[in-house]
Amino acid sequence: MSTSDKPEVVERGAKDVKHEEDGKGGFLGTVKGFIQDIGEKIEEAVGFGKPTADVTTIHIPSINLEKADLVVEILIKNPNPVPIPLIDINYLVESDGRKLVSGLIPDSGTIHAHGEETVKIPVTLIYDDVKNTYADIKPGSIIPYRVKVDLIVDVPVFGRITIPLEKTGEIPIPYKPDIDLEKIQFERFSFEETVALLHLKLDNKNDFDLDLNALDYEVWLGDVRIGGAKLAKSAKLEKSGISSIDIPITFRPKDFGSALWDMIRGRGTAYAMKGHIDVDTPFGAMKLPISKEGGTTRLKKTEDGGDDDDEVC
């Protein structure tokens, strides 16, 4: 028998399996390619695309000694012919890589078809939390911050996608100014009504200027409130500096009781002062408390023989 006459030995079922696999792979590949082509053509025809977003601004609507309220505004544009849901918003505020505050806002609305929406993310920074966590962050300082935001949206064709955003800035850790009553200068003195001028020193311990607009105050001698007022007053309190301001006061000495006689006899009388100042800062308007307790005051004759001044010790 010639070599060509030898029978071909084939394992049972092997050839059939091979033909089936070739046929199966070819069919599935064809279907997969067809579906992909249809998807691409639908995408081209309908015009689906990924949304875009940008942090347009971060502003501080309210700030005081306890906390700062920030609002992060994000503009989101939807190029698609159908609305897309904004599923979640994750946000993080950090300073030098250290977390200050974070949060999650679920079910954040819908972006209209072929439209744009401004999404506002409110963030509250509690200063006690920051200072208790990071001892090197001191009152009066300015710290850098970075806001990171992840927008999670559900887009037809693309599915669920995440749009990462971030923006940097600076925020203060405000500190109340120290106040000291340097002296009281009497303009007119009588037991029925006395007009005087308070010479104050304000020590701004912040690393930023304070533009004074107004203040309200009360002055106490011993346990007796001698007067107070709320008035408009303009002055620039330089950062890390001491500024002097004068404010008027009118009171009735006959109402002082024993405190007045202690002053006249030179014994000294305890005084206290408290109130608030309204200031503008590079970060927005603030209302800061001012207070002074534990001082003493007594009358002292001026060297030129004029009206008595109230010397403050």
PDB file of C-alpha atoms in Angstrom:
ATOM      1  CA  MET A   1       0.000   0.000   0.000  1.00  0.00           C
ATOM      2  CA  SER A   2       1.401   3.420  -0.930  1.00  0.00           C
ATOM      3  CA  THR A   3       1.816   6.202   1.546  1.00  0.00           C
ATOM      4  CA  SER A   4      -1.038   8.065  -0.040  1.00  0.00           C
ATOM      5  CA  ASP A   5      -3.254   5.105   0.501  1.00  0.00           C
ATOM      6  CA  LYS A   6      -2.790   5.143   4.287  1.00  0.00           C
ATOM      7  CA  PRO A   7      -5.949   6.111   6.115  1.00  0.00           C
ATOM      8  CA  GLU A   8      -5.996   9.454   7.984  1.00  0.00           C
ATOM      9  CA  VAL A   9      -6.262   8.964  11.715  1.00  0.00           C
ATOM     10  CA  VAL A  10      -8.343  11.629  13.410  1.00  0.00           C
ATOM     11  CA  GLU A  11      -9.560  11.695  16.990  1.00  0.00           C
ATOM     12  CA  ARG A  12     -13.280  11.268  17.138  1.00  0.00           C
ATOM     13  CA  GLY A  13     -15.153  14.579  17.393  1.00  0.00           C
ATOM     14  CA  ALA A  14     -12.080  16.815  17.141  1.00  0.00           C
ATOM     15  CA  LYS A  15     -12.713  18.007  13.576  1.00  0.00           C
ATOM     16  CA  ASP A  16     -16.361  18.686  14.284  1.00  0.00           C
ATOM     17  CA  VAL A  17     -15.499  20.735  17.352  1.00  0.00           C
ATOM     18  CA  LYS A  18     -13.001  22.792  15.399  1.00  0.00           C
ATOM     19  CA  HIS A  19     -15.516  23.596  12.720  1.00  0.00           C
ATOM     20  CA  GLU A  20     -18.084  24.529  15.377  1.00  0.00           C
ATOM     21  CA  GLU A  21     -15.629  26.873  17.150  1.00  0.00           C
ATOM     22  CA  ASP A  22     -14.682  28.569  13.912  1.00  0.00           C
ATOM     23  CA  GLY A  23     -18.292  29.036  13.042  1.00  0.00           C
ATOM     24  CA  LYS A  24     -19.230  30.213  16.524  1.00  0.00           C
ATOM     25  CA  GLY A  25     -16.374  32.732  16.781  1.00  0.00           C
ATOM     26  CA  GLY A  26     -17.101  34.127  13.412  1.00  0.00           C
ATOM     27  CA  PHE A  27     -20.781  34.544  14.134  1.00  0.00           C
ATOM     28  CA  LEU A  28     -20.279  36.192  17.545  1.00  0.00           C
ATOM     29  CA  GLY A  29     -17.589  38.435  16.150  1.00  0.00           C
ATOM     30  CA  THR A  30     -19.879  39.503  13.357  1.00  0.00           C
ATOM     31  CA  VAL A  31     -22.750  40.222  15.785  1.00  0.00           C
ATOM     32  CA  LYS A  32     -20.465  42.136  18.151  1.00  0.00           C
ATOM     33  CA  GLY A  33     -19.089  44.233  15.345  1.00  0.00           C
ATOM     34  CA  PHE A  34     -22.584  44.875  14.022  1.00  0.00           C
ATOM     35  CA  ILE A  35     -23.824  46.062  17.438  1.00  0.00           C
ATOM     36  CA  GLN A  36     -20.766  48.276  17.877  1.00  0.00           C
ATOM     37  CA  ASP A  37     -21.270  49.783  14.421  1.00  0.00           C
ATOM     38  CA  ILE A  38     -24.952  50.417  15.182  1.00  0.00           C
ATOM     39  CA  GLY A  39     -24.028  52.052  18.528  1.00  0.00           C
ATOM     40  CA  GLU A  40     -21.463  54.324  16.894  1.00  0.00           C
ATOM     41  CA  LYS A  41     -23.902  55.309  14.143  1.00  0.00           C
ATOM     42  CA  ILE A  42     -26.627  56.058  16.732  1.00  0.00           C
ATOM     43  CA  GLU A  43     -24.135  58.087  18.755  1.00  0.00           C
ATOM     44  CA  GLU A  44     -23.125  60.046  15.656  1.00  0.00           C
ATOM     45  CA  ALA A  45     -26.724  60.573  14.575  1.00  0.00           C
ATOM     46  CA  VAL A  46     -28.142  61.489  17.955  1.00  0.00           C
ATOM     47  CA  GLY A  47     -25.069  63.366  19.176  1.00  0.00           C
ATOM     48  CA  PHE A  48     -24.308  61.887  22.597  1.00  0.00           C
ATOM     49  CA  GLY A  49     -21.278  63.281  24.382  1.00  0.00           C
ATOM     50  CA  LYS A  50     -19.704  63.598  27.790  1.00  0.00           C
ATOM     51  CA  PRO A  51     -20.787  66.567  29.935  1.00  0.00           C
ATOM     52  CA  THR A  52     -18.243  69.190  31.005  1.00  0.00           C
ATOM     53  CA  ALA A  53     -17.970  71.090  34.287  1.00  0.00           C
ATOM     54  CA  ASP A  54     -15.936  73.854  35.868  1.00  0.00           C
ATOM     55  CA  VAL A  55     -15.674  75.493  39.300  1.00  0.00           C
ATOM     56  CA  THR A  56     -16.652  79.054  38.452  1.00  0.00           C
ATOM     57  CA  THR A  57     -16.255  80.640  41.899  1.00  0.00           C
ATOM     58  CA  ILE A  58     -15.972  80.058  45.632  1.00  0.00           C
ATOM     59  CA  HIS A  59     -17.374  82.799  47.845  1.00  0.00           C
ATOM     60  CA  ILE A  60     -17.805  83.273  51.597  1.00  0.00           C
ATOM     61  CA  PRO A  61     -21.306  84.607  52.393  1.00  0.00           C
ATOM     62  CA  SER A  62     -20.751  84.467  56.158  1.00  0.00           C
ATOM     63  CA  ILE A  63     -17.703  84.385  58.402  1.00  0.00           C
ATOM     64  CA  ASN A  64     -17.176  84.984  62.121  1.00  0.00           C
ATOM     65  CA  LEU A  65     -15.033  83.701  64.993  1.00  0.00           C
ATOM     66  CA  GLU A  66     -16.849  80.344  65.118  1.00  0.00           C
ATOM     67  CA  LYS A  67     -17.198  79.296  61.493  1.00  0.00           C
ATOM     68  CA  ALA A  68     -16.974  80.166  57.828  1.00  0.00           C
ATOM     69  CA  ASP A  69     -19.711  79.342  55.324  1.00  0.00           C
ATOM     70  CA  LEU A  70     -18.405  78.696  51.824  1.00  0.00           C
ATOM     71  CA  VAL A  71     -20.387  78.188  48.632  1.00  0.00           C
ATOM     72  CA  VAL A  72     -18.721  76.352  45.745  1.00  0.00           C
ATOM     73  CA  GLU A  73     -20.415  77.141  42.419  1.00  0.00           C
ATOM     74  CA  ILE A  74     -20.012  74.660  39.563  1.00  0.00           C
ATOM     75  CA  LEU A  75     -21.231  75.146  35.983  1.00  0.00           C
ATOM     76  CA  ILE A  76     -22.208  71.859  34.307  1.00  0.00           C
ATOM     77  CA  LYS A  77     -22.942  71.666  30.551  1.00  0.00           C
ATOM     78  CA  ASN A  78     -24.915  68.782  29.015  1.00  0.00           C
ATOM     79  CA  PRO A  79     -24.407  68.391  25.225  1.00  0.00           C
ATOM     80  CA  ASN A  80     -26.873  65.487  24.988  1.00  0.00           C
ATOM     81  CA  PRO A  81     -30.430  65.517  23.589  1.00  0.00           C
ATOM     82  CA  VAL A  82     -31.763  63.977  26.794  1.00  0.00           C
ATOM     83  CA  PRO A  83     -31.551  65.098  30.448  1.00  0.00           C
ATOM     84  CA  ILE A  84     -28.854  63.441  32.534  1.00  0.00           C
ATOM     85  CA  PRO A  85     -29.128  62.797  36.281  1.00  0.00           C
ATOM     86  CA  LEU A  86     -26.501  64.140  38.661  1.00  0.00           C
ATOM     87  CA  ILE A  87     -26.291  61.104  40.914  1.00  0.00           C
ATOM     88  CA  ASP A  88     -23.812  62.143  43.624  1.00  0.00           C
ATOM     89  CA  ILE A  89     -21.488  64.987  44.557  1.00  0.00           C
ATOM     90  CA  ASN A  90     -18.454  64.128  46.675  1.00  0.00           C
ATOM     91  CA  TYR A  91     -16.469  67.065  48.053  1.00  0.00           C
ATOM     92  CA  LEU A  92     -13.323  67.517  50.124  1.00  0.00           C
ATOM     93  CA  VAL A  93     -11.723  70.688  51.505  1.00  0.00           C
ATOM     94  CA  GLU A  94      -8.085  70.285  52.531  1.00  0.00           C
ATOM     95  CA  SER A  95      -5.151  72.462  53.538  1.00  0.00           C
ATOM     96  CA  ASP A  96      -1.614  71.344  52.772  1.00  0.00           C
ATOM     97  CA  GLY A  97      -2.923  67.838  52.178  1.00  0.00           C
ATOM     98  CA  ARG A  98      -4.837  67.698  55.485  1.00  0.00           C
ATOM     99  CA  LYS A  99      -8.604  67.251  55.475  1.00  0.00           C
ATOM    100  CA  LEU A 100     -10.629  70.130  56.883  1.00  0.00           C
ATOM    101  CA  VAL A 101     -14.120  68.960  55.934  1.00  0.00           C
ATOM    102  CA  SER A 102     -15.731  66.516  53.496  1.00  0.00           C
ATOM    103  CA  GLY A 103     -19.193  65.353  52.533  1.00  0.00           C
ATOM    104  CA  LEU A 104     -21.549  63.663  50.077  1.00  0.00           C
ATOM    105  CA  ILE A 105     -24.633  65.181  48.439  1.00  0.00           C
ATOM    106  CA  PRO A 106     -26.811  62.428  46.907  1.00  0.00           C
ATOM    107  CA  ASP A 107     -29.477  62.792  44.209  1.00  0.00           C
ATOM    108  CA  SER A 108     -28.308  66.257  43.246  1.00  0.00           C
ATOM    109  CA  GLY A 109     -30.752  66.967  40.438  1.00  0.00           C
ATOM    110  CA  THR A 110     -30.891  66.779  36.657  1.00  0.00           C
ATOM    111  CA  ILE A 111     -29.047  68.637  33.913  1.00  0.00           C
ATOM    112  CA  HIS A 112     -31.468  69.582  31.130  1.00  0.00           C
ATOM    113  CA  ALA A 113     -30.961  68.409  27.546  1.00  0.00           C
ATOM    114  CA  HIS A 114     -28.601  70.659  25.588  1.00  0.00           C
ATOM    115  CA  GLY A 115     -28.489  72.868  28.671  1.00  0.00           C
ATOM    116  CA  GLU A 116     -26.327  74.009  31.532  1.00  0.00           C
ATOM    117  CA  GLU A 117     -26.892  74.276  35.253  1.00  0.00           C
ATOM    118  CA  THR A 118     -25.068  76.013  38.086  1.00  0.00           C
ATOM    119  CA  VAL A 119     -24.819  73.709  41.075  1.00  0.00           C
ATOM    120  CA  LYS A 120     -24.087  75.294  44.472  1.00  0.00           C
ATOM    121  CA  ILE A 121     -22.331  73.235  47.137  1.00  0.00           C
ATOM    122  CA  PRO A 122     -22.617  74.709  50.658  1.00  0.00           C
ATOM    123  CA  VAL A 123     -19.658  73.937  52.922  1.00  0.00           C
ATOM    124  CA  THR A 124     -19.294  74.953  56.588  1.00  0.00           C
ATOM    125  CA  LEU A 125     -15.858  75.117  58.169  1.00  0.00           C
ATOM    126  CA  ILE A 126     -15.984  74.953  61.988  1.00  0.00           C
ATOM    127  CA  TYR A 127     -12.877  76.656  63.362  1.00  0.00           C
ATOM    128  CA  ASP A 128     -12.803  74.753  66.662  1.00  0.00           C
ATOM    129  CA  ASP A 129     -12.680  71.468  64.730  1.00  0.00           C
ATOM    130  CA  VAL A 130      -9.775  72.759  62.652  1.00  0.00           C
ATOM    131  CA  LYS A 131      -7.801  74.145  65.627  1.00  0.00           C
ATOM    132  CA  ASN A 132      -8.410  71.051  67.767  1.00  0.00           C
ATOM    133  CA  THR A 133      -7.260  68.756  64.976  1.00  0.00           C
ATOM    134  CA  TYR A 134      -4.230  70.739  63.803  1.00  0.00           C
ATOM    135  CA  ALA A 135      -2.474  72.540  66.645  1.00  0.00           C
ATOM    136  CA  ASP A 136      -0.160  74.457  64.289  1.00  0.00           C
ATOM    137  CA  ILE A 137      -3.089  76.372  62.748  1.00  0.00           C
ATOM    138  CA  LYS A 138      -3.265  79.496  64.896  1.00  0.00           C
ATOM    139  CA  PRO A 139      -6.064  82.070  65.303  1.00  0.00           C
ATOM    140  CA  GLY A 140      -5.415  85.147  63.188  1.00  0.00           C
ATOM    141  CA  SER A 141      -3.612  83.233  60.460  1.00  0.00           C
ATOM    142  CA  ILE A 142      -4.459  82.749  56.779  1.00  0.00           C
ATOM    143  CA  ILE A 143      -4.320  79.186  55.480  1.00  0.00           C
ATOM    144  CA  PRO A 144      -4.368  77.852  51.906  1.00  0.00           C
ATOM    145  CA  TYR A 145      -7.141  75.484  50.910  1.00  0.00           C
ATOM    146  CA  ARG A 146      -7.952  73.172  48.021  1.00  0.00           C
ATOM    147  CA  VAL A 147     -11.505  72.138  47.172  1.00  0.00           C
ATOM    148  CA  LYS A 148     -11.865  68.797  45.388  1.00  0.00           C
ATOM    149  CA  VAL A 149     -15.201  67.798  43.877  1.00  0.00           C
ATOM    150  CA  ASP A 150     -16.277  64.595  42.105  1.00  0.00           C
ATOM    151  CA  LEU A 151     -19.467  64.874  40.053  1.00  0.00           C
ATOM    152  CA  ILE A 152     -21.023  61.487  39.265  1.00  0.00           C
ATOM    153  CA  VAL A 153     -23.438  61.557  36.308  1.00  0.00           C
ATOM    154  CA  ASP A 154     -25.253  58.902  34.276  1.00  0.00           C
ATOM    155  CA  VAL A 155     -24.962  59.472  30.515  1.00  0.00           C
ATOM    156  CA  PRO A 156     -26.599  57.339  27.784  1.00  0.00           C
ATOM    157  CA  VAL A 157     -24.087  55.280  25.768  1.00  0.00           C
ATOM    158  CA  PHE A 158     -21.243  56.173  28.163  1.00  0.00           C
ATOM    159  CA  GLY A 159     -22.928  55.023  31.368  1.00  0.00           C
ATOM    160  CA  ARG A 160     -21.938  56.313  34.779  1.00  0.00           C
ATOM    161  CA  ILE A 161     -18.919  58.632  34.712  1.00  0.00           C
ATOM    162  CA  THR A 162     -17.057  60.768  37.266  1.00  0.00           C
ATOM    163  CA  ILE A 163     -15.981  64.347  36.541  1.00  0.00           C
ATOM    164  CA  PRO A 164     -13.163  65.430  38.913  1.00  0.00           C
ATOM    165  CA  LEU A 165     -12.738  69.153  39.675  1.00  0.00           C
ATOM    166  CA  GLU A 166     -10.625  71.239  42.025  1.00  0.00           C
ATOM    167  CA  LYS A 167      -9.890  74.861  42.916  1.00  0.00           C
ATOM    168  CA  THR A 168      -7.538  76.556  45.371  1.00  0.00           C
ATOM    169  CA  GLY A 169      -7.753  79.672  47.513  1.00  0.00           C
ATOM    170  CA  GLU A 170      -7.092  81.139  50.961  1.00  0.00           C
ATOM    171  CA  ILE A 171      -9.252  81.456  54.046  1.00  0.00           C
ATOM    172  CA  PRO A 172      -8.625  83.188  57.404  1.00  0.00           C
ATOM    173  CA  ILE A 173      -8.874  81.835  60.928  1.00  0.00           C
ATOM    174  CA  PRO A 174     -10.084  85.158  62.441  1.00  0.00           C
ATOM    175  CA  TYR A 175      -9.137  86.387  65.898  1.00  0.00           C
ATOM    176  CA  LYS A 176     -10.924  89.081  67.893  1.00  0.00           C
ATOM    177  CA  PRO A 177      -8.988  92.317  68.435  1.00  0.00           C
ATOM    178  CA  ASP A 178      -7.836  93.254  71.917  1.00  0.00           C
ATOM    179  CA  ILE A 179      -9.243  96.545  73.191  1.00  0.00           C
ATOM    180  CA  ASP A 180      -7.796  98.820  75.837  1.00  0.00           C
ATOM    181  CA  LEU A 181      -9.210 102.057  77.265  1.00  0.00           C
ATOM    182  CA  GLU A 182      -6.196 104.355  77.358  1.00  0.00           C
ATOM    183  CA  LYS A 183      -7.955 107.303  79.017  1.00  0.00           C
ATOM    184  CA  ILE A 184     -11.206 109.240  79.280  1.00  0.00           C
ATOM    185  CA  GLN A 185     -11.024 112.934  78.391  1.00  0.00           C
ATOM    186  CA  PHE A 186     -13.865 115.040  79.795  1.00  0.00           C
ATOM    187  CA  GLU A 187     -15.334 117.597  77.386  1.00  0.00           C
ATOM    188  CA  ARG A 188     -17.983 118.815  79.836  1.00  0.00           C
ATOM    189  CA  PHE A 189     -18.432 117.694  83.419  1.00  0.00           C
ATOM    190  CA  SER A 190     -21.452 118.020  85.705  1.00  0.00           C
ATOM    191  CA  PHE A 191     -23.250 115.638  88.021  1.00  0.00           C
ATOM    192  CA  GLU A 192     -26.363 115.838  85.834  1.00  0.00           C
ATOM    193  CA  GLU A 193     -24.667 115.167  82.484  1.00  0.00           C
ATOM    194  CA  THR A 194     -21.082 114.685  81.497  1.00  0.00           C
ATOM    195  CA  VAL A 195     -19.708 114.486  77.959  1.00  0.00           C
ATOM    196  CA  ALA A 196     -16.406 112.691  77.529  1.00  0.00           C
ATOM    197  CA  LEU A 197     -14.158 111.166  74.896  1.00  0.00           C
ATOM    198  CA  LEU A 198     -12.902 107.591  75.207  1.00  0.00           C
ATOM    199  CA  HIS A 199      -9.389 107.053  73.862  1.00  0.00           C
ATOM    200  CA  LEU A 200      -9.227 103.423  72.784  1.00  0.00           C
ATOM    201  CA  LYS A 201      -6.456 101.222  71.484  1.00  0.00           C
ATOM    202  CA  LEU A 202      -7.359  98.289  69.251  1.00  0.00           C
ATOM    203  CA  ASP A 203      -4.774  95.552  68.756  1.00  0.00           C
ATOM    204  CA  ASN A 204      -5.436  93.665  65.504  1.00  0.00           C
ATOM    205  CA  LYS A 205      -3.804  90.258  65.933  1.00  0.00           C
ATOM    206  CA  ASN A 206      -4.850  89.015  62.490  1.00  0.00           C
ATOM    207  CA  ASP A 207      -2.564  88.586  59.490  1.00  0.00           C
ATOM    208  CA  PHE A 208      -4.915  90.764  57.451  1.00  0.00           C
ATOM    209  CA  ASP A 209      -6.228  94.350  57.668  1.00  0.00           C
ATOM    210  CA  LEU A 210      -9.587  95.210  59.217  1.00  0.00           C
ATOM    211  CA  ASP A 211     -11.505  98.173  57.795  1.00  0.00           C
ATOM    212  CA  LEU A 212     -13.683  99.455  60.624  1.00  0.00           C
ATOM    213  CA  ASN A 213     -17.168 100.622  59.620  1.00  0.00           C
ATOM    214  CA  ALA A 214     -19.115 100.762  62.874  1.00  0.00           C
ATOM    215  CA  LEU A 215     -19.043  99.737  66.503  1.00  0.00           C
ATOM    216  CA  ASP A 216     -21.380  99.355  69.434  1.00  0.00           C
ATOM    217  CA  TYR A 217     -20.182  99.392  73.032  1.00  0.00           C
ATOM    218  CA  GLU A 218     -21.092  99.590  76.693  1.00  0.00           C
ATOM    219  CA  VAL A 219     -18.900 100.917  79.502  1.00  0.00           C
ATOM    220  CA  TRP A 220     -19.224  99.827  83.127  1.00  0.00           C
ATOM    221  CA  LEU A 221     -17.714 101.334  86.287  1.00  0.00           C
ATOM    222  CA  GLY A 222     -17.843  98.758  89.030  1.00  0.00           C
ATOM    223  CA  ASP A 223     -21.325  97.278  88.746  1.00  0.00           C
ATOM    224  CA  VAL A 224     -22.833 100.422  87.186  1.00  0.00           C
ATOM    225  CA  ARG A 225     -23.377 100.778  83.443  1.00  0.00           C
ATOM    226  CA  ILE A 226     -22.413 104.380  82.718  1.00  0.00           C
ATOM    227  CA  GLY A 227     -23.355 104.416  79.046  1.00  0.00           C
ATOM    228  CA  GLY A 228     -22.929 103.080  75.564  1.00  0.00           C
ATOM    229  CA  ALA A 229     -23.758 103.752  71.958  1.00  0.00           C
ATOM    230  CA  LYS A 230     -23.789 102.420  68.436  1.00  0.00           C
ATOM    231  CA  LEU A 231     -22.138 104.651  65.889  1.00  0.00           C
ATOM    232  CA  ALA A 232     -20.541 104.730  62.476  1.00  0.00           C
ATOM    233  CA  LYS A 233     -16.778 104.973  62.644  1.00  0.00           C
ATOM    234  CA  SER A 234     -14.224 104.591  59.880  1.00  0.00           C
ATOM    235  CA  ALA A 235     -10.684 103.501  60.594  1.00  0.00           C
ATOM    236  CA  LYS A 236      -8.108 101.127  59.193  1.00  0.00           C
ATOM    237  CA  LEU A 237      -6.801  98.556  61.656  1.00  0.00           C
ATOM    238  CA  GLU A 238      -3.488  97.442  60.211  1.00  0.00           C
ATOM    239  CA  LYS A 239      -2.662  93.759  60.340  1.00  0.00           C
ATOM    240  CA  SER A 240      -0.624  92.756  63.404  1.00  0.00           C
ATOM    241  CA  GLY A 241      -0.717  96.388  64.573  1.00  0.00           C
ATOM    242  CA  ILE A 242      -2.220  98.695  67.201  1.00  0.00           C
ATOM    243  CA  SER A 243      -4.557 101.503  66.164  1.00  0.00           C
ATOM    244  CA  SER A 244      -6.072 104.352  68.203  1.00  0.00           C
ATOM    245  CA  ILE A 245      -9.646 105.561  67.911  1.00  0.00           C
ATOM    246  CA  ASP A 246     -11.718 108.069  69.892  1.00  0.00           C
ATOM    247  CA  ILE A 247     -15.403 107.595  70.624  1.00  0.00           C
ATOM    248  CA  PRO A 248     -17.788 109.910  72.510  1.00  0.00           C
ATOM    249  CA  ILE A 249     -19.846 108.986  75.547  1.00  0.00           C
ATOM    250  CA  THR A 250     -22.467 110.841  77.608  1.00  0.00           C
ATOM    251  CA  PHE A 251     -23.390 109.816  81.158  1.00  0.00           C
ATOM    252  CA  ARG A 252     -24.795 111.048  84.521  1.00  0.00           C
ATOM    253  CA  PRO A 253     -22.124 110.870  87.270  1.00  0.00           C
ATOM    254  CA  LYS A 254     -24.705 111.164  90.044  1.00  0.00           C
ATOM    255  CA  ASP A 255     -25.886 107.660  89.089  1.00  0.00           C
ATOM    256  CA  PHE A 256     -22.470 106.120  89.752  1.00  0.00           C
ATOM    257  CA  GLY A 257     -22.874 105.782  93.503  1.00  0.00           C
ATOM    258  CA  SER A 258     -19.724 104.796  95.376  1.00  0.00           C
ATOM    259  CA  ALA A 259     -17.783 104.262  92.141  1.00  0.00           C
ATOM    260  CA  LEU A 260     -17.701 108.030  91.523  1.00  0.00           C
ATOM    261  CA  TRP A 261     -16.363 108.821  95.017  1.00  0.00           C
ATOM    262  CA  ASP A 262     -13.663 106.164  94.675  1.00  0.00           C
ATOM    263  CA  MET A 263     -12.534 107.847  91.445  1.00  0.00           C
ATOM    264  CA  ILE A 264     -12.545 111.325  93.029  1.00  0.00           C
ATOM    265  CA  ARG A 265     -10.586 110.143  96.052  1.00  0.00           C
ATOM    266  CA  GLY A 266      -8.010 108.559  93.765  1.00  0.00           C
ATOM    267  CA  ARG A 267      -8.680 105.042  94.978  1.00  0.00           C
ATOM    268  CA  GLY A 268      -9.384 103.692  91.503  1.00  0.00           C
ATOM    269  CA  THR A 269     -12.517 102.003  90.246  1.00  0.00           C
ATOM    270  CA  ALA A 270     -12.794  98.804  88.266  1.00  0.00           C
ATOM    271  CA  TYR A 271     -14.114  99.252  84.764  1.00  0.00           C
ATOM    272  CA  ALA A 272     -15.195  96.980  81.917  1.00  0.00           C
ATOM    273  CA  MET A 273     -16.018  97.536  78.273  1.00  0.00           C
ATOM    274  CA  LYS A 274     -17.717  95.260  75.766  1.00  0.00           C
ATOM    275  CA  GLY A 275     -19.308  95.490  72.353  1.00  0.00           C
ATOM    276  CA  HIS A 276     -18.784  94.637  68.694  1.00  0.00           C
ATOM    277  CA  ILE A 277     -17.057  96.085  65.670  1.00  0.00           C
ATOM    278  CA  ASP A 278     -18.254  95.775  62.065  1.00  0.00           C
ATOM    279  CA  VAL A 279     -15.314  95.398  59.710  1.00  0.00           C
ATOM    280  CA  ASP A 280     -14.586  94.641  56.069  1.00  0.00           C
ATOM    281  CA  THR A 281     -11.802  92.185  55.255  1.00  0.00           C
ATOM    282  CA  PRO A 282     -10.331  90.708  52.064  1.00  0.00           C
ATOM    283  CA  PHE A 283     -12.552  87.686  52.782  1.00  0.00           C
ATOM    284  CA  GLY A 284     -15.835  89.492  53.407  1.00  0.00           C
ATOM    285  CA  ALA A 285     -17.596  91.423  56.148  1.00  0.00           C
ATOM    286  CA  MET A 286     -17.263  90.335  59.785  1.00  0.00           C
ATOM    287  CA  LYS A 287     -18.820  91.303  63.101  1.00  0.00           C
ATOM    288  CA  LEU A 288     -16.210  90.757  65.813  1.00  0.00           C
ATOM    289  CA  PRO A 289     -16.639  91.042  69.588  1.00  0.00           C
ATOM    290  CA  ILE A 290     -14.521  93.392  71.670  1.00  0.00           C
ATOM    291  CA  SER A 291     -14.183  93.258  75.445  1.00  0.00           C
ATOM    292  CA  LYS A 292     -12.020  94.522  78.263  1.00  0.00           C
ATOM    293  CA  GLU A 293     -12.380  93.537  81.906  1.00  0.00           C
ATOM    294  CA  GLY A 294     -10.295  94.007  85.033  1.00  0.00           C
ATOM    295  CA  GLY A 295      -9.016  97.521  84.340  1.00  0.00           C
ATOM    296  CA  THR A 296      -9.000 100.301  86.945  1.00  0.00           C
ATOM    297  CA  THR A 297      -9.514 104.028  86.515  1.00  0.00           C
ATOM    298  CA  ARG A 298      -9.164 107.184  88.654  1.00  0.00           C
ATOM    299  CA  LEU A 299      -9.374 110.939  88.149  1.00  0.00           C
ATOM    300  CA  LYS A 300      -6.137 112.801  87.496  1.00  0.00           C
ATOM    301  CA  LYS A 301      -5.601 116.548  87.163  1.00  0.00           C
ATOM    302  CA  THR A 302      -4.040 117.583  83.856  1.00  0.00           C
ATOM    303  CA  GLU A 303      -0.711 119.421  83.920  1.00  0.00           C
ATOM    304  CA  ASP A 304      -2.112 122.515  82.211  1.00  0.00           C
ATOM    305  CA  GLY A 305      -4.753 122.943  84.896  1.00  0.00           C
ATOM    306  CA  GLY A 306      -7.547 122.133  82.525  1.00  0.00           C
ATOM    307  CA  ASP A 307     -10.329 119.644  82.930  1.00  0.00           C
ATOM    308  CA  ASP A 308      -9.705 116.467  84.799  1.00  0.00           C
ATOM    309  CA  ASP A 309      -8.841 113.363  82.831  1.00  0.00           C
ATOM    310  CA  ASP A 310      -9.713 109.877  83.873  1.00  0.00           C
ATOM    311  CA  GLU A 311      -6.455 107.955  83.990  1.00  0.00           C
ATOM    312  CA  VAL A 312      -6.724 104.297  83.146  1.00  0.00           C
ATOM    313  CA  CYS A 313      -4.365 101.806  84.745  1.00  0.00           C
TER     314      CYS A 313
END
